[in-house]
Amino acid sequence: TNNTPFENTMVDSPALTKAERQNGLERRIQRATADRDESEQRCRKAEQAAVDAEVRAEALQDQLRSAQSESARMREENRAHERAARSKETALRTRAAELECEMSGARGRVDAERDVARVLEQTLAAEQERVEELQRDAEAAEGRA
């Protein structure tokens, strides 16, 4: 209680009249009641604060679950994108290798065609010389005849 030692002594003092003792007791009761009321009010506030904190904790827990779910969804989405990108990269590398093979084959065919063209040019030149030689021989034979 908030009674001073003097007040406590006064209430218990035999020299006080019954009315004085009664008055002192009533003041002590009023103070005790006021203290109790104040304690009850603090208790209610604390209980309300606890309820508010619990509600806030539940809301935060819901937000955490939601964020974790979204994070997991985004990770899976990223993995799917990465798989698709790797698949596309593999397809592009495969196509590049195929094109390299085709290009190498085409170069080989170009080189072979060039070789054939050189041989044909040489054959043509040789046949042209033979034609010219035969024409000279024919002219020479006509000239003798």
Coordinates of C-alpha atoms in Angstrom, one line a residue:
T1 CA 0.0 0.0 0.0
N2 CA 0.9 3.6 -0.2
N3 CA 0.4 4.3 3.5
T4 CA 3.3 5.9 5.3
P5 CA 4.7 4.2 8.4
F6 CA 3.1 7.1 10.4
E7 CA -0.4 6.4 8.9
N8 CA 0.0 2.7 9.6
T9 CA 1.0 3.5 13.2
M10 CA -1.9 6.0 13.6
V11 CA -4.5 3.5 12.5
D12 CA -3.2 0.9 15.0
S13 CA -2.6 3.5 17.8
P14 CA -4.8 2.9 20.9
A15 CA -4.8 6.7 21.5
L16 CA -7.0 7.3 18.4
T17 CA -10.7 7.5 18.6
K18 CA -12.8 4.9 16.9
A19 CA -13.8 7.5 14.3
E20 CA -10.2 8.4 13.6
R21 CA -9.3 4.7 13.3
Q22 CA -12.3 4.1 11.0
N23 CA -11.3 7.1 8.9
G24 CA -7.7 5.9 8.6
L25 CA -8.9 2.4 7.6
E26 CA -11.3 3.9 5.0
R27 CA -8.4 5.9 3.5
R28 CA -6.3 2.7 3.5
I29 CA -9.1 0.8 1.8
Q30 CA -9.6 3.6 -0.8
R31 CA -5.9 3.6 -1.5
A32 CA -5.8 -0.2 -1.7
T33 CA -8.8 -0.2 -4.0
A34 CA -7.3 2.5 -6.2
D35 CA -4.0 0.5 -6.3
R36 CA -6.0 -2.7 -7.2
D37 CA -8.0 -0.8 -9.9
E38 CA -4.8 0.6 -11.3
S39 CA -3.2 -2.9 -11.3
E40 CA -6.3 -4.3 -13.0
Q41 CA -6.1 -1.6 -15.7
R42 CA -2.4 -2.3 -16.3
C43 CA -3.2 -6.1 -16.4
R44 CA -6.0 -5.5 -19.0
K45 CA -3.6 -3.3 -21.1
A46 CA -1.0 -6.0 -20.9
E47 CA -3.5 -8.7 -21.8
Q48 CA -4.7 -6.6 -24.8
A49 CA -1.1 -5.9 -25.8
A50 CA -0.5 -9.7 -25.7
V51 CA -3.5 -10.3 -27.8
D52 CA -2.4 -7.6 -30.3
A53 CA 1.1 -9.1 -30.4
E54 CA -0.3 -12.6 -31.0
V55 CA -2.5 -11.3 -33.9
R56 CA 0.5 -9.5 -35.4
A57 CA 2.6 -12.6 -35.0
E58 CA 0.0 -14.7 -36.8
A59 CA -0.2 -12.1 -39.6
L60 CA 3.6 -12.1 -39.9
Q61 CA 3.6 -15.9 -39.9
D62 CA 1.1 -15.8 -42.8
Q63 CA 3.3 -13.3 -44.6
L64 CA 6.3 -15.5 -44.1
R65 CA 4.5 -18.6 -45.4
S66 CA 3.3 -16.6 -48.4
A67 CA 6.8 -15.2 -49.1
Q68 CA 8.3 -18.7 -48.8
S69 CA 5.7 -20.1 -51.2
E70 CA 6.4 -17.4 -53.7
S71 CA 10.2 -17.9 -53.3
A72 CA 9.8 -21.6 -54.0
R73 CA 7.6 -20.9 -57.0
M74 CA 10.1 -18.5 -58.4
R75 CA 13.0 -20.9 -57.8
E76 CA 11.1 -23.6 -59.7
E77 CA 10.3 -21.2 -62.5
N78 CA 13.9 -20.2 -62.7
R79 CA 14.9 -23.9 -62.9
A80 CA 12.5 -24.4 -65.7
H81 CA 13.9 -21.4 -67.6
E82 CA 17.4 -22.7 -67.0
R83 CA 16.4 -26.1 -68.3
A84 CA 14.8 -24.6 -71.4
A85 CA 17.8 -22.4 -72.0
R86 CA 20.2 -25.4 -71.7
S87 CA 18.0 -27.4 -74.0
K88 CA 18.0 -24.5 -76.6
E89 CA 21.8 -24.1 -76.2
T90 CA 22.3 -27.8 -76.8
A91 CA 20.1 -27.7 -79.9
L92 CA 22.0 -24.7 -81.2
R93 CA 25.4 -26.3 -80.6
T94 CA 24.1 -29.5 -82.3
R95 CA 22.9 -27.5 -85.3
A96 CA 26.2 -25.6 -85.4
A97 CA 28.1 -28.9 -85.5
E98 CA 25.8 -30.2 -88.2
L99 CA 26.4 -27.0 -90.3
E100 CA 30.2 -27.3 -89.8
C101 CA 30.0 -30.9 -91.1
E102 CA 27.9 -29.7 -94.1
M103 CA 30.3 -26.8 -94.7
S104 CA 33.3 -29.2 -94.5
G105 CA 31.6 -31.5 -96.9
A106 CA 30.7 -28.6 -99.2
R107 CA 34.3 -27.5 -99.2
G108 CA 35.4 -31.0 -100.0
R109 CA 32.9 -31.1 -102.9
V110 CA 34.1 -27.6 -104.1
D111 CA 37.7 -28.8 -104.0
A112 CA 36.8 -32.0 -105.8
E113 CA 34.8 -30.1 -108.5
R114 CA 37.8 -27.7 -108.9
D115 CA 40.1 -30.7 -109.3
V116 CA 37.7 -32.2 -111.9
A117 CA 37.5 -28.8 -113.7
R118 CA 41.3 -28.6 -113.8
V119 CA 41.5 -32.1 -115.2
L120 CA 38.8 -31.3 -117.8
E121 CA 40.6 -28.1 -118.7
Q122 CA 43.8 -30.0 -119.2
T123 CA 42.0 -32.7 -121.2
L124 CA 40.3 -29.9 -123.3
A125 CA 43.7 -28.2 -123.9
A126 CA 45.2 -31.6 -124.9
E127 CA 42.3 -32.3 -127.2
Q128 CA 42.5 -28.8 -128.7
E129 CA 46.2 -29.4 -129.4
R130 CA 45.3 -32.7 -131.0
V131 CA 42.6 -31.0 -133.2
E132 CA 45.1 -28.3 -134.2
E133 CA 47.7 -31.0 -135.0
L134 CA 45.2 -33.0 -137.0
Q135 CA 44.2 -29.8 -138.9
R136 CA 47.8 -29.1 -139.6
D137 CA 48.3 -32.6 -140.8
A138 CA 45.2 -32.3 -143.0
E139 CA 46.4 -29.0 -144.4
A140 CA 49.8 -30.6 -145.1
A141 CA 48.1 -33.5 -146.8
E142 CA 46.0 -31.3 -149.0
G143 CA 49.1 -29.3 -149.8
R144 CA 50.9 -32.4 -151.0
A145 CA 48.0 -33.6 -152.9

